Short mmCIF file of C-alpha atoms in Angstrom, two decimals:
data_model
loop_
_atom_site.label_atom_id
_atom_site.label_comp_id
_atom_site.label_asym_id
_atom_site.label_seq_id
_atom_site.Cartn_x
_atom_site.Cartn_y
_atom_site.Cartn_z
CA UNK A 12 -2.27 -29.90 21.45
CA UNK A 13 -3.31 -26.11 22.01
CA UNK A 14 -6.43 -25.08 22.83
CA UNK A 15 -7.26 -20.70 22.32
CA UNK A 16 -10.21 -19.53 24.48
CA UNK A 17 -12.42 -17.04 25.55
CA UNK A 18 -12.00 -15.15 22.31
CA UNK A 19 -14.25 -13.32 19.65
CA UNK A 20 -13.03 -15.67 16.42
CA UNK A 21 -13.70 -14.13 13.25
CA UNK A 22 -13.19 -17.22 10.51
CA UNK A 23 -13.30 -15.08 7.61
CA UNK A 24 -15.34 -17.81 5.77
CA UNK A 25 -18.06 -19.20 7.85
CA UNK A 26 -19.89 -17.42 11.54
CA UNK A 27 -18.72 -15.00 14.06
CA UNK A 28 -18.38 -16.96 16.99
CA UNK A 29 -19.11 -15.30 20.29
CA UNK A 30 -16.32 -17.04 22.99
CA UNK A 31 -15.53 -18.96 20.88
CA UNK A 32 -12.69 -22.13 21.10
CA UNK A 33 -9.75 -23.23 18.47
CA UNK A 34 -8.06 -26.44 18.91
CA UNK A 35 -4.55 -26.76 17.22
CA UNK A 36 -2.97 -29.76 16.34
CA UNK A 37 0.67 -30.51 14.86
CA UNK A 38 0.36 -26.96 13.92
CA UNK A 39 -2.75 -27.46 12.36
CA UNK A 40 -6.44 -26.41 13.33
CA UNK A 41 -8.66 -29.77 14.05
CA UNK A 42 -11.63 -28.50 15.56
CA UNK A 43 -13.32 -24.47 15.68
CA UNK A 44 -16.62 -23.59 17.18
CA UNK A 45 -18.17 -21.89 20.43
CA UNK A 46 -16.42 -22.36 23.70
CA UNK A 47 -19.65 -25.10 24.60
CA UNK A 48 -19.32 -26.84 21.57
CA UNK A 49 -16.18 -27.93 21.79
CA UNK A 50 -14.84 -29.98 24.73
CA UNK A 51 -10.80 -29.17 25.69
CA UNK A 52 -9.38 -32.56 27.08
CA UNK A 53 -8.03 -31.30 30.68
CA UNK A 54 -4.26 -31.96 29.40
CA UNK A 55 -4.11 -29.17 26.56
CA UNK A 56 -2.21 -26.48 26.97
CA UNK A 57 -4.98 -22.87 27.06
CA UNK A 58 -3.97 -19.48 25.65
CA UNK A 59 -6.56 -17.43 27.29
CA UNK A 60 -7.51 -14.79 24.71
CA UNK A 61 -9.17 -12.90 27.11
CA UNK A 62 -12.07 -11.60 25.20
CA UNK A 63 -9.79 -10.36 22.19
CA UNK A 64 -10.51 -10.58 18.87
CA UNK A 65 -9.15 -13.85 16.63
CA UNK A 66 -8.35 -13.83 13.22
CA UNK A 67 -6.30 -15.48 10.21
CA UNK A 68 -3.30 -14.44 10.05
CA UNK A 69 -2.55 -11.35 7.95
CA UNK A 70 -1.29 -12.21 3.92
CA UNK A 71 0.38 -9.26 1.93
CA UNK A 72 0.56 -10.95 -1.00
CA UNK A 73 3.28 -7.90 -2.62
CA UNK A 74 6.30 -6.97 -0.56
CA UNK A 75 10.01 -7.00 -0.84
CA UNK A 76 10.75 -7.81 2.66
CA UNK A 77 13.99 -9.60 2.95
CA UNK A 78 15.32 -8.46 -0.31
CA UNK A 79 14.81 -5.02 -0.47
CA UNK A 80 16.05 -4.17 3.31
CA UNK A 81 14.79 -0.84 5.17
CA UNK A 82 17.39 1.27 6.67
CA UNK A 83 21.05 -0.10 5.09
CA UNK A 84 21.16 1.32 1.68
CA UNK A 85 22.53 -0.06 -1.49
CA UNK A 86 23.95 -3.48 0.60
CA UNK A 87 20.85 -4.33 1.63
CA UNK A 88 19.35 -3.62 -2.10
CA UNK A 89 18.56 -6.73 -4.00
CA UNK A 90 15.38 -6.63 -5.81
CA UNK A 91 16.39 -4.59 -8.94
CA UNK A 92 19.23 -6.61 -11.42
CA UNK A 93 18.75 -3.06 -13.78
CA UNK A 94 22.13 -4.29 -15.79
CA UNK A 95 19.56 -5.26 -18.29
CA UNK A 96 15.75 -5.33 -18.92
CA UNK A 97 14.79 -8.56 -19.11
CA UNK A 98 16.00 -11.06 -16.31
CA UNK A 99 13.77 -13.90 -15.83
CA UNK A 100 16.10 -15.95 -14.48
CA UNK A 101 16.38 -13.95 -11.44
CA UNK A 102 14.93 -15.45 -8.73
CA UNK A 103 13.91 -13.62 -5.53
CA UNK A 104 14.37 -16.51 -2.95
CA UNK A 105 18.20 -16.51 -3.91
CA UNK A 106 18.37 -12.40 -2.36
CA UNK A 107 16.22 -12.93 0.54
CA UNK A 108 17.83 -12.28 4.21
CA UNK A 109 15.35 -13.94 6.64
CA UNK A 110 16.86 -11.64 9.25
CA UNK A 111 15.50 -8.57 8.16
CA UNK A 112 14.23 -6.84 10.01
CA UNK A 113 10.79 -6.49 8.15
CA UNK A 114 10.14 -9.87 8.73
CA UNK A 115 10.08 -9.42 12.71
CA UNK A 116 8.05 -6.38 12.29
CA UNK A 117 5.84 -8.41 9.99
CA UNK A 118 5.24 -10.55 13.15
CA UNK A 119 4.39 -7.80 15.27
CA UNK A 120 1.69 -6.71 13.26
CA UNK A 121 -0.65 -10.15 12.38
CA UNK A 122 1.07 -10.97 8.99
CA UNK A 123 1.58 -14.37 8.99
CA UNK A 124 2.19 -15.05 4.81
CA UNK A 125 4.18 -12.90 2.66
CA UNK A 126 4.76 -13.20 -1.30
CA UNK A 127 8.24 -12.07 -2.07
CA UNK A 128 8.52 -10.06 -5.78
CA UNK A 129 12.19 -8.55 -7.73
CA UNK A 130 11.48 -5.02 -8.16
CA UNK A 131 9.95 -3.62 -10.76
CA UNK A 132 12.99 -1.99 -12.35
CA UNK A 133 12.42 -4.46 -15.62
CA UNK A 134 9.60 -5.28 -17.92
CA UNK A 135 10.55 -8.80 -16.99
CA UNK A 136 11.93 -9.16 -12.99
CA UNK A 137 11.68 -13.10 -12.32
CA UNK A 138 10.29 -15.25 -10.34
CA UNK A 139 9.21 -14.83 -6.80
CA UNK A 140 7.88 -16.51 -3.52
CA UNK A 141 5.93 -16.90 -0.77
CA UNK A 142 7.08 -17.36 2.99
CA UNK A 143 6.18 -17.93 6.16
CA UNK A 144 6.68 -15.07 8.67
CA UNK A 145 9.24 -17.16 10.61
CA UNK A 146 11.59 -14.77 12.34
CA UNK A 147 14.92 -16.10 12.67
CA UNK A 148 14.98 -18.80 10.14
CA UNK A 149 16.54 -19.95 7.34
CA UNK A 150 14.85 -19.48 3.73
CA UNK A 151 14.02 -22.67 3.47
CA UNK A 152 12.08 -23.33 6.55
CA UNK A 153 9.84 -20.47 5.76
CA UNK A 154 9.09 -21.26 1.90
CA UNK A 155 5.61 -22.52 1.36
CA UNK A 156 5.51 -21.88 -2.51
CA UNK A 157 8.70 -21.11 -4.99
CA UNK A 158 7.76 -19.97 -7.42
CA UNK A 159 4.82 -18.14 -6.84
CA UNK A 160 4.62 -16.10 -10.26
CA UNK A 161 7.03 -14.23 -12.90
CA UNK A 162 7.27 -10.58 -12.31
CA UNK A 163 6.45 -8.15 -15.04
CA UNK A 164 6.42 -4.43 -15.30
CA UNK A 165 4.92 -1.64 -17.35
CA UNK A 166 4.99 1.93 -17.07
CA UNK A 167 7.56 4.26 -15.93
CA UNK A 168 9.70 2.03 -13.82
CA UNK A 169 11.13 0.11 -16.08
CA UNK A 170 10.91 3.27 -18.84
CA UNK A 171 12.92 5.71 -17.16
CA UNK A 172 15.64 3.15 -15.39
CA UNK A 173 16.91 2.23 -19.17
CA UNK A 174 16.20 4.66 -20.70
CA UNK A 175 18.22 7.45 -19.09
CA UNK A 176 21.08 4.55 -20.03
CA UNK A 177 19.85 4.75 -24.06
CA UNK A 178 18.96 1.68 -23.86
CA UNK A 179 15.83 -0.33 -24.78
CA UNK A 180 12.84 0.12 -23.90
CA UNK A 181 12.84 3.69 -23.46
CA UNK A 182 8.91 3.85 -24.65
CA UNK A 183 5.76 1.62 -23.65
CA UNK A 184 5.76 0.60 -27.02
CA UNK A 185 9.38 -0.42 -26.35
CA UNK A 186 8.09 -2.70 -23.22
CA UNK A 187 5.11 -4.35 -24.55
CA UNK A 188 7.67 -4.95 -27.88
CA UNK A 189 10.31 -6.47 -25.51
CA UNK A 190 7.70 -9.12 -23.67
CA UNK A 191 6.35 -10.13 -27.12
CA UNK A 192 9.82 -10.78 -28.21
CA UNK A 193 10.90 -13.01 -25.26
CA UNK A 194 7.22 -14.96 -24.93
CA UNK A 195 7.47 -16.10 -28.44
CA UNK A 196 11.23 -17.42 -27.93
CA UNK A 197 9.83 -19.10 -25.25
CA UNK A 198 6.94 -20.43 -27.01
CA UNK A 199 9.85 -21.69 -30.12
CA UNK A 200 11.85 -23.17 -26.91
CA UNK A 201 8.89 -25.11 -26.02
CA UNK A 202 8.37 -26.66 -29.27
CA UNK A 203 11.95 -27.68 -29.41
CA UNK A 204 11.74 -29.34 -26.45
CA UNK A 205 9.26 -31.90 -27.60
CA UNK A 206 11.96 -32.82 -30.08
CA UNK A 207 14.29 -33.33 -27.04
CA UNK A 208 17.03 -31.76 -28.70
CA UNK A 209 18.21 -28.60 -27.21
CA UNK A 210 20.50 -27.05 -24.37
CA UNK A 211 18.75 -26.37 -21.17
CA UNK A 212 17.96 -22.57 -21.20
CA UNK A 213 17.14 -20.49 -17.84
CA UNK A 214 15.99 -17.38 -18.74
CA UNK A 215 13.04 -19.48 -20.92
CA UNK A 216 12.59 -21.94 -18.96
CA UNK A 217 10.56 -19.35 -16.42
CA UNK A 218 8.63 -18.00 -19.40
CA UNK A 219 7.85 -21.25 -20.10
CA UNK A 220 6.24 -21.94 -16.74
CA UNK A 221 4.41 -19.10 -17.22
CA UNK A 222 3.04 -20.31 -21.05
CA UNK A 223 2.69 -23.57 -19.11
CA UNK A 224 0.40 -21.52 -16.52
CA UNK A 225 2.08 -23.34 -13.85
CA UNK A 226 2.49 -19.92 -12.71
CA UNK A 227 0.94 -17.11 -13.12
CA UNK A 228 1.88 -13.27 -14.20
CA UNK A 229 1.98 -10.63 -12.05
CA UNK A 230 2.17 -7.65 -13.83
CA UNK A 231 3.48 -3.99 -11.95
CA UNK A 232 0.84 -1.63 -13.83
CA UNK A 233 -0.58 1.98 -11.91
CA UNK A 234 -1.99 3.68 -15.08
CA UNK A 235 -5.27 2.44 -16.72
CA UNK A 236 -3.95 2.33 -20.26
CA UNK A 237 -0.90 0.22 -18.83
CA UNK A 238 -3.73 -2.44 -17.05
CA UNK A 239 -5.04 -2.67 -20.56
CA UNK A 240 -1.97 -3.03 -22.24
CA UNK A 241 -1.17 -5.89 -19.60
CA UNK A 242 -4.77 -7.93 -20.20
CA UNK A 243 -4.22 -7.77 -23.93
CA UNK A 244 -0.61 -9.59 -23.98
CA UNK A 245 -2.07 -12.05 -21.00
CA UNK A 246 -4.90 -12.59 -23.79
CA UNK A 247 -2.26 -12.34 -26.68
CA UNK A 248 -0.50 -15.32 -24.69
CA UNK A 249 -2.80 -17.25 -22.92
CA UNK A 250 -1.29 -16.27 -19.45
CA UNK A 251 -2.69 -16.17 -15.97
CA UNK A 252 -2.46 -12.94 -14.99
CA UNK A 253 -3.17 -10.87 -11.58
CA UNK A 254 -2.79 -7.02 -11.99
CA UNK A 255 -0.58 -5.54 -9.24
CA UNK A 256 -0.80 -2.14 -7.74
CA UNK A 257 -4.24 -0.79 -9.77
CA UNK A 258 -3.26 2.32 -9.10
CA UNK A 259 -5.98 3.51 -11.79
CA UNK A 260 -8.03 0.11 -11.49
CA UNK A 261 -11.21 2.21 -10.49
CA UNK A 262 -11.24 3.37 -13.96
CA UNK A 263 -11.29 0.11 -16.12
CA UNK A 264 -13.13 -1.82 -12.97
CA UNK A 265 -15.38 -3.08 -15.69
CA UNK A 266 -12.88 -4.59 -18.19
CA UNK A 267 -11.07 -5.93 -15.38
CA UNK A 268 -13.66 -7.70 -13.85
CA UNK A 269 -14.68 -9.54 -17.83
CA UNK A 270 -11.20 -10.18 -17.86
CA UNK A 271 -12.02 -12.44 -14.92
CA UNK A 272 -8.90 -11.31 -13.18
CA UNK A 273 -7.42 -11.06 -9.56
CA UNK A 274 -5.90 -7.64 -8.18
CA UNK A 275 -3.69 -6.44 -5.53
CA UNK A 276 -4.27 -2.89 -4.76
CA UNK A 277 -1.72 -0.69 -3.32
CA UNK A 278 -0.08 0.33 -1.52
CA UNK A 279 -2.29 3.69 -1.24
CA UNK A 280 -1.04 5.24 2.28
CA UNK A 281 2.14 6.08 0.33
CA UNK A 282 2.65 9.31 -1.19
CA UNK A 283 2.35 10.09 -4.85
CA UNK A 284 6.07 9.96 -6.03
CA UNK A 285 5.42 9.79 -9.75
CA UNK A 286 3.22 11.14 -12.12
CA UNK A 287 1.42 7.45 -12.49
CA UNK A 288 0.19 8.05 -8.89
CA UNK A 289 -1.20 11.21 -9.36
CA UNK A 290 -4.95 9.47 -9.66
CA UNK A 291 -4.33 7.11 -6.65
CA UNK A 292 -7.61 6.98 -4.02
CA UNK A 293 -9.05 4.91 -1.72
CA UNK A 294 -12.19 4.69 -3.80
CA UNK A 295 -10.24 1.94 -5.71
CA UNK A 296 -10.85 -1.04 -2.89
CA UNK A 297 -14.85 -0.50 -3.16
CA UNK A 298 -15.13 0.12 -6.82
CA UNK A 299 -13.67 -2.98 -7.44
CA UNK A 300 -15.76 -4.63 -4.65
CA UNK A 301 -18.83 -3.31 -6.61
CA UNK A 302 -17.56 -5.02 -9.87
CA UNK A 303 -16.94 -8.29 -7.85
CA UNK A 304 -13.03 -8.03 -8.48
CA UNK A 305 -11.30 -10.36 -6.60
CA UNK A 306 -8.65 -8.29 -4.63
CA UNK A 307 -6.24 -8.70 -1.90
CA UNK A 308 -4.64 -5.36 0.02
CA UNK A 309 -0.80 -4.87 -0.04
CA UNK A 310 1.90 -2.92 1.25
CA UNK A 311 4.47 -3.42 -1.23
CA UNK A 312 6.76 -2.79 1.74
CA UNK A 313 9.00 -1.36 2.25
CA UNK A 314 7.72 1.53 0.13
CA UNK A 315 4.81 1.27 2.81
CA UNK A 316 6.40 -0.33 5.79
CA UNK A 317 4.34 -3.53 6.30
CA UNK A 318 2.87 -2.79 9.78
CA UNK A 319 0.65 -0.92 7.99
CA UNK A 320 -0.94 -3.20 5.97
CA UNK A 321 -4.21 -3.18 8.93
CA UNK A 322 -4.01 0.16 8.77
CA UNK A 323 -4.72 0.27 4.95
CA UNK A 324 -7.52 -1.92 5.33
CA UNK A 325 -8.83 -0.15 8.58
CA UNK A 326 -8.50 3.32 5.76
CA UNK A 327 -10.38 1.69 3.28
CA UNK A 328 -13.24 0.56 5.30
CA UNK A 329 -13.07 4.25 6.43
CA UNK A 330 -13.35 5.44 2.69
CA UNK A 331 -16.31 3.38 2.02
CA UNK A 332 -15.56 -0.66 1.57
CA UNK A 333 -17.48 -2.77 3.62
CA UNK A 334 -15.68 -4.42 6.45
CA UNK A 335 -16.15 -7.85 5.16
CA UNK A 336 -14.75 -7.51 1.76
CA UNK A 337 -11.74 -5.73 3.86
CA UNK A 338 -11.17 -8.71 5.99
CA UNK A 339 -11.25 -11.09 3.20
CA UNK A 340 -8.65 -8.68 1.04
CA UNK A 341 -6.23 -9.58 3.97
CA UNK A 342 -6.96 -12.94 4.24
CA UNK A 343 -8.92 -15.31 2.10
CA UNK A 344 -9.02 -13.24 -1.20
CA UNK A 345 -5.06 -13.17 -0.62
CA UNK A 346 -4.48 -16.63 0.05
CA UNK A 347 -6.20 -17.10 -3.19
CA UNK A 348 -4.25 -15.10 -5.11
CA UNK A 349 -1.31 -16.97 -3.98
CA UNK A 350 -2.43 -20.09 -4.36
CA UNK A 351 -2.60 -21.09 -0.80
CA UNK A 352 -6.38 -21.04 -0.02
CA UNK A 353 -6.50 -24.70 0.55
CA UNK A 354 -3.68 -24.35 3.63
CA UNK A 355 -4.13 -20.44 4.71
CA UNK A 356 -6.59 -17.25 4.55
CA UNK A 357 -9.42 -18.59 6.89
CA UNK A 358 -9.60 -20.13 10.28
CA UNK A 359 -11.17 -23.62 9.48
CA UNK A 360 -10.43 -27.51 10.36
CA UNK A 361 -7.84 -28.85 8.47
CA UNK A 362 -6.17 -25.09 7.89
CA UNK A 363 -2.41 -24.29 9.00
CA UNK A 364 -2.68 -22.98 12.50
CA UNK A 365 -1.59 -19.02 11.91
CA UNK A 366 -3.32 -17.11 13.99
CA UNK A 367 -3.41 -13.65 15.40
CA UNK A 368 -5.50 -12.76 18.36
CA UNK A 369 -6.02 -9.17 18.99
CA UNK A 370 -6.64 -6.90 22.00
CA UNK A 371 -9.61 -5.56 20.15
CA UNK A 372 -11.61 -4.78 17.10
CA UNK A 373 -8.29 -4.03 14.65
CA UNK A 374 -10.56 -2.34 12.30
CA UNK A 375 -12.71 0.00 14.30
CA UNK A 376 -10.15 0.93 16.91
CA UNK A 377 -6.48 0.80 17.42
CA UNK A 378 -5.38 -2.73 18.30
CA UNK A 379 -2.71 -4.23 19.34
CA UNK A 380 -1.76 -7.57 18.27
CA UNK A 381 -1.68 -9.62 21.68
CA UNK A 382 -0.04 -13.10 19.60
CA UNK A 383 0.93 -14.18 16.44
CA UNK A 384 0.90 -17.51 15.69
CA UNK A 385 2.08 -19.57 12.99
CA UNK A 386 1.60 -23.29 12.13
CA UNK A 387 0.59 -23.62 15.90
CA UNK A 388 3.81 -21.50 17.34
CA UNK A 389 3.79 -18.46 19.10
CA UNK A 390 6.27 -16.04 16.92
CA UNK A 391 5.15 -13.15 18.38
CA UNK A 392 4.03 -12.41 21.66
CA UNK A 393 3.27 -8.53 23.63
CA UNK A 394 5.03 -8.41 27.25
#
């Protein structure tokens, strides 16, 4: 048993608690309150916070760490299979190195949960995960959910990879023609199943999951036209879908939010390398908050390196979004868009123990992250 002290515990969902005390369990939290509500037996070992700041552990819920490696080049360059357009098949957890680097720099900085997504290179990617920010591990110690969604794309990405090889789709028309095409093989598939009659097929089988909504549809869309374009085939198909990047969310905040629909907006502290970036702006984050849009905050690292992902919060809350809805876009609101709320995203009894306790206020100041913590053990820890 481990019992953290002396600390200024922000829950996320629930009080600010003033000193207050979190007991951890077989890496999970059993009891959280203030330091004289809560009695440590005198046999636990104590992590003295030291009047830091504790949170949830940080969730970017859209990164390529592990399979899109900073600083090696093409080898370490496995998120894009652009030898054709539609690969649904592909499935990130079979390119992910859980030595990267990223993933011990992920530790450093309070991110405790990442989602792992193919590029966006096709209109359909495939299927992707979420891990545990376990340094030094194998793959499948850290997986907590695989798979965690299909990848789609729209917009230039996919546009200008196959087209400059005249090859399809070389138009959005050509995209949104390509996913209708391949959702209603996979909606045939599915009724030849039921006649349990047919050859196993892998590149439907993960559309089906999606038709199935056993997963949902993350869909790589900056401009507004292309969110649009994304809602109507999710409506078209009956998907689950989450909108990824918004680039130009602030400008259809209202159709998104009747759409009913989840978001993760980002990442906007990198630089506007296309011409579907040119409206990117931190208004986005409170827009949506004023709309009620569910939305979590992501790096899409490396593009934005993912020690950054406080820092886009802390920029955000600088442009105008209120500190809670901030807090909640890196925690809760992400764990829910992952499908994890019921283990992660909030420090509460019963919740995996990862934890991040902070030198000071990491959204008014510059912090340092003292400890990270995940499912009760200490993966990161300042000298």
């Amino acid at each position: 048993m481990i019992a953290i002290i002396n600390g200024n515990v922000l829950t996320v969902e629930g009080n600010f608690l003033k000193n207050g005390t979190i007991l951890i369990d077989q890496g999970k939290i059993i009891a959280v309150g203030l330091a004289r509500e809560i009695s440590v037996p005198d046999h636990v070992k104590r992590i003295d916070a030291q009047g830091g700041w504790i949170t949830p552990g940080l969730i970017d819920v859209h990164t390529h760490i592990g399979i899109d490696e900073e600083g090696i080049g093409w080898e370490g360059d496995d998120y894009n299979e652009s030898s054709e357009p539609v690969t649904p098949h592909m499935r990130a957890i079979d390119g992910i190195n859980p030595f990267d680097q990223g993933f011990i720099d992920a530790a450093k900085a309070g991110v405790t949960t990442v989602q792992v997504l193919p590029g966006s290179a096709n209109v359909i990617g495939g299927l992707m995960c979420c891990l545990k920010v376990k340094p030094g591990k194998i793959v499948e110690e850290m997986v907590i959910r695989n798979p965690s969604g299909l990848k789609i794309a729209f917009g230039e990405n996919p546009k200008k990879l196959h087209g400059k090889h005249a090859r399809a789709p070389q138009t959005r028309m050509g995209i949104v023609a390509l996913l209708r095409e391949h959702f209603v093989e996979a909606q045939n598939y599915m009724k030849k199943i039921k006649n349990n009659n047919i050859d196993r097929n892998l590149r439907l089988e993960a559309l089906v999951l999606a038709l199935k909504k056993e997963i949902p549809v993350r869909a790589h869309v900056h401009r507004a036209d292309d969110i649009m374009t994304a809602i109507r085939i999710a409506k078209e198909f009956d998907l689950d879908l989450t909108i990824e990047h918004a680039t130009e969310g602030h400008k259809v905040a209202e159709h998104i939010a009747q759409s009913q629909l989840r978001a993760a907006i980002g990442p906007t502290l990198s630089s506007r390398s296309k011409v579907e970036l040119r409206n990117k702006d931190w208004k986005t984050y409170s827009v949506f908050a004023e709309y009620d849009i569910p939305f979590s905050i992501i790096t899409d690292h490396p593009v934005l390196p993912i020690q950054h992902l406080i820092t886009s919060a802390a920029l955000a809350v600088q442009a105008g979004l209120a500190e809670d809805k901030a807090w909640k876009a890196l925690t809760l609101n992400a764990a829910q868009h992952i499908g994890l709320s019921h283990r992660i995203g909030s420090i509460e009894t019963g919740k995996d123990a990862d934890i991040v306790i902070w030198s000071k206020h990491p959204l008014k100041s510059f912090a340092n992250v003292n400890m990270t913590m995940v499912d009760g053990h200490i993966i990161y820890q300042s000298s």
